[in-house]
Short mmCIF file of C-alpha atoms in Angstrom, two decimals:
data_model
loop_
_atom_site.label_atom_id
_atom_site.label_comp_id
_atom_site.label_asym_id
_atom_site.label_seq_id
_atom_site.Cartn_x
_atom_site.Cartn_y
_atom_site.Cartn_z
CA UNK A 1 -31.75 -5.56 -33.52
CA UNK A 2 -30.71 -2.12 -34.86
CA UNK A 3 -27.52 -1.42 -36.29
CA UNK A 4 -24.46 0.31 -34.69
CA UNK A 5 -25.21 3.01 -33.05
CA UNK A 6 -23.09 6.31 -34.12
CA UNK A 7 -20.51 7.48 -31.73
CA UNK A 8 -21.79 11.36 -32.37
CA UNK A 9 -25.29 10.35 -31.76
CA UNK A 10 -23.81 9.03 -28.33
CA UNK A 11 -21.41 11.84 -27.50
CA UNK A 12 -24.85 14.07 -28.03
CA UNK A 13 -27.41 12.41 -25.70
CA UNK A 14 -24.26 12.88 -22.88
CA UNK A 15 -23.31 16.08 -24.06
CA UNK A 16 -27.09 17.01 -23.26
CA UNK A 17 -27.38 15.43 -19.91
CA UNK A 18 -24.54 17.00 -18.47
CA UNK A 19 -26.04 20.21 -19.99
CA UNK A 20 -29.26 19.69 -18.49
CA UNK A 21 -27.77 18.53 -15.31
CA UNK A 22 -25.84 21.85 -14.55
CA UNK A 23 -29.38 23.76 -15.73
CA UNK A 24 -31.23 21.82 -13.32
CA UNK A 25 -28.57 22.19 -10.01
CA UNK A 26 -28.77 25.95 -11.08
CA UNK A 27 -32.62 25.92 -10.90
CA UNK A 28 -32.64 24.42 -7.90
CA UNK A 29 -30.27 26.85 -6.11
CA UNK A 30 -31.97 29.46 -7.14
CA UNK A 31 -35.25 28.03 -6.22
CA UNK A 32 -33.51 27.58 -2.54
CA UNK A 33 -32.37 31.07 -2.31
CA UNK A 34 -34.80 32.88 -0.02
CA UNK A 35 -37.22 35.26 -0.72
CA UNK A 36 -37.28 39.22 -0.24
CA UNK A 37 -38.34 40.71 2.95
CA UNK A 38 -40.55 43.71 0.65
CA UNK A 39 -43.71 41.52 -0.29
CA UNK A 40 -43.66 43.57 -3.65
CA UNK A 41 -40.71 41.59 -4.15
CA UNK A 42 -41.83 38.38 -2.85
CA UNK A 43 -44.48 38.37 -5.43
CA UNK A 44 -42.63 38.62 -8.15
CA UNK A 45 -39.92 36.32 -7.03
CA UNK A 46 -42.56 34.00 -6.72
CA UNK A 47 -43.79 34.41 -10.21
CA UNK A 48 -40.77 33.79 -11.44
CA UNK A 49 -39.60 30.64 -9.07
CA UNK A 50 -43.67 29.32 -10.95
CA UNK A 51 -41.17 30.06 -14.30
CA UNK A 52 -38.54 28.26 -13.11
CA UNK A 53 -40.24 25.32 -12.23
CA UNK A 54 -41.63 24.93 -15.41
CA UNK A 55 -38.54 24.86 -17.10
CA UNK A 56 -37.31 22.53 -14.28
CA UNK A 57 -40.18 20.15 -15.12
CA UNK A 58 -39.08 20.36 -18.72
CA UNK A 59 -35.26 19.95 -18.19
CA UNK A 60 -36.25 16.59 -16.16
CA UNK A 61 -38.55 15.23 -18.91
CA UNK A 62 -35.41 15.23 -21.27
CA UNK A 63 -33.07 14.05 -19.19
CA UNK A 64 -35.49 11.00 -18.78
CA UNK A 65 -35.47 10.77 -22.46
CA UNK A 66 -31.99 10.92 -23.12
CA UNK A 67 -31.81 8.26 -20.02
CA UNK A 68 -34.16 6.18 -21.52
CA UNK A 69 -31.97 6.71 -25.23
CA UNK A 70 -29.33 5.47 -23.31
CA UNK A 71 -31.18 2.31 -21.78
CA UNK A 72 -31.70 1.33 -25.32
CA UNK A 73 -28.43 2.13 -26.36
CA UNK A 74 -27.12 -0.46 -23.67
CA UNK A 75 -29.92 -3.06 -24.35
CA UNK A 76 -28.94 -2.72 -28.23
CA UNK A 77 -32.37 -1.71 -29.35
CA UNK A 78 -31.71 1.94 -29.96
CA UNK A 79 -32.73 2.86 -33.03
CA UNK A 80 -35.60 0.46 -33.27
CA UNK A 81 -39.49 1.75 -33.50
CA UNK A 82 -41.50 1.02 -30.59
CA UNK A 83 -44.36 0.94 -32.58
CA UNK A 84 -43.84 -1.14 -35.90
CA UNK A 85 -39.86 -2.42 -35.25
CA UNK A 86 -38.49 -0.96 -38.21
CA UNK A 87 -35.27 0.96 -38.03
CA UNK A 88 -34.93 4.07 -37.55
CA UNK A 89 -33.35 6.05 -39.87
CA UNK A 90 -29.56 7.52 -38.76
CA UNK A 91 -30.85 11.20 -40.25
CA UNK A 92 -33.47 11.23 -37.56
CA UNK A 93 -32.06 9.94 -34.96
CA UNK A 94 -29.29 12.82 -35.56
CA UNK A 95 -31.88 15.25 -35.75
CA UNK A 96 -33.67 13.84 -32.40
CA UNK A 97 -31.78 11.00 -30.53
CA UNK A 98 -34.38 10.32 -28.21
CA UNK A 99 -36.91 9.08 -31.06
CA UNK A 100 -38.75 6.42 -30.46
CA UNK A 101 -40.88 6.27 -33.38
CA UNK A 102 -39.59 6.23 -36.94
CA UNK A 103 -41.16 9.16 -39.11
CA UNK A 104 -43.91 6.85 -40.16
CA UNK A 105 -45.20 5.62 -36.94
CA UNK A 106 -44.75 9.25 -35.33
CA UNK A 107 -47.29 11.20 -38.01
#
């Protein structure tokens, strides 16, 4: 089982969900708003709502990570390779609290 897990390691994976989730409601009320009634306009609205979907997509894949962080966190295996069970160092964890490799098993 890993060790501890570092309340600012924590306090970050939340901080970053409720960032995402205010990103994400803002995305999608934007995405709602409707669209131009020039067709100039429409097409470039459009380009941009394929933008903001994107980022959309990439706001939800984190959030899923940092949920899944959190899973582990409650399960008490955070910190713990998936690959070869060795622990995962504190420093890396830090630097990207969703790992869930250790540097080894992640090259």
């Amino acid at each position: 089982m890993a060790a501890t897990v570092p309340d600012d390691i924590v306090k970050t994976l939340h901080a970053r969900l409720a960032e995402l989730g205010g990103n994400i409601a803002r995305i999608e009320t934007a995405l709602r708003a409707p669209l131009d009634a020039d067709f100039a306009e429409q097409a470039a609205e459009l380009e941009g709502q394929d933008a903001l979907h994107g980022i959309e997509g990439s706001h939800l894949a984190e959030a899923q990570a940092i949920h899944a962080a959190l899973a582990r966190i409650a399960a008490g295996n955070y910190g713990e390779c998936s690959n070869c069970g060795a622990e995962i160092p504190a420093a890396r964890l830090r630097a990207v609290p969703t790992a869930t490799r250790c540097v080894n098993c992640a090259d």
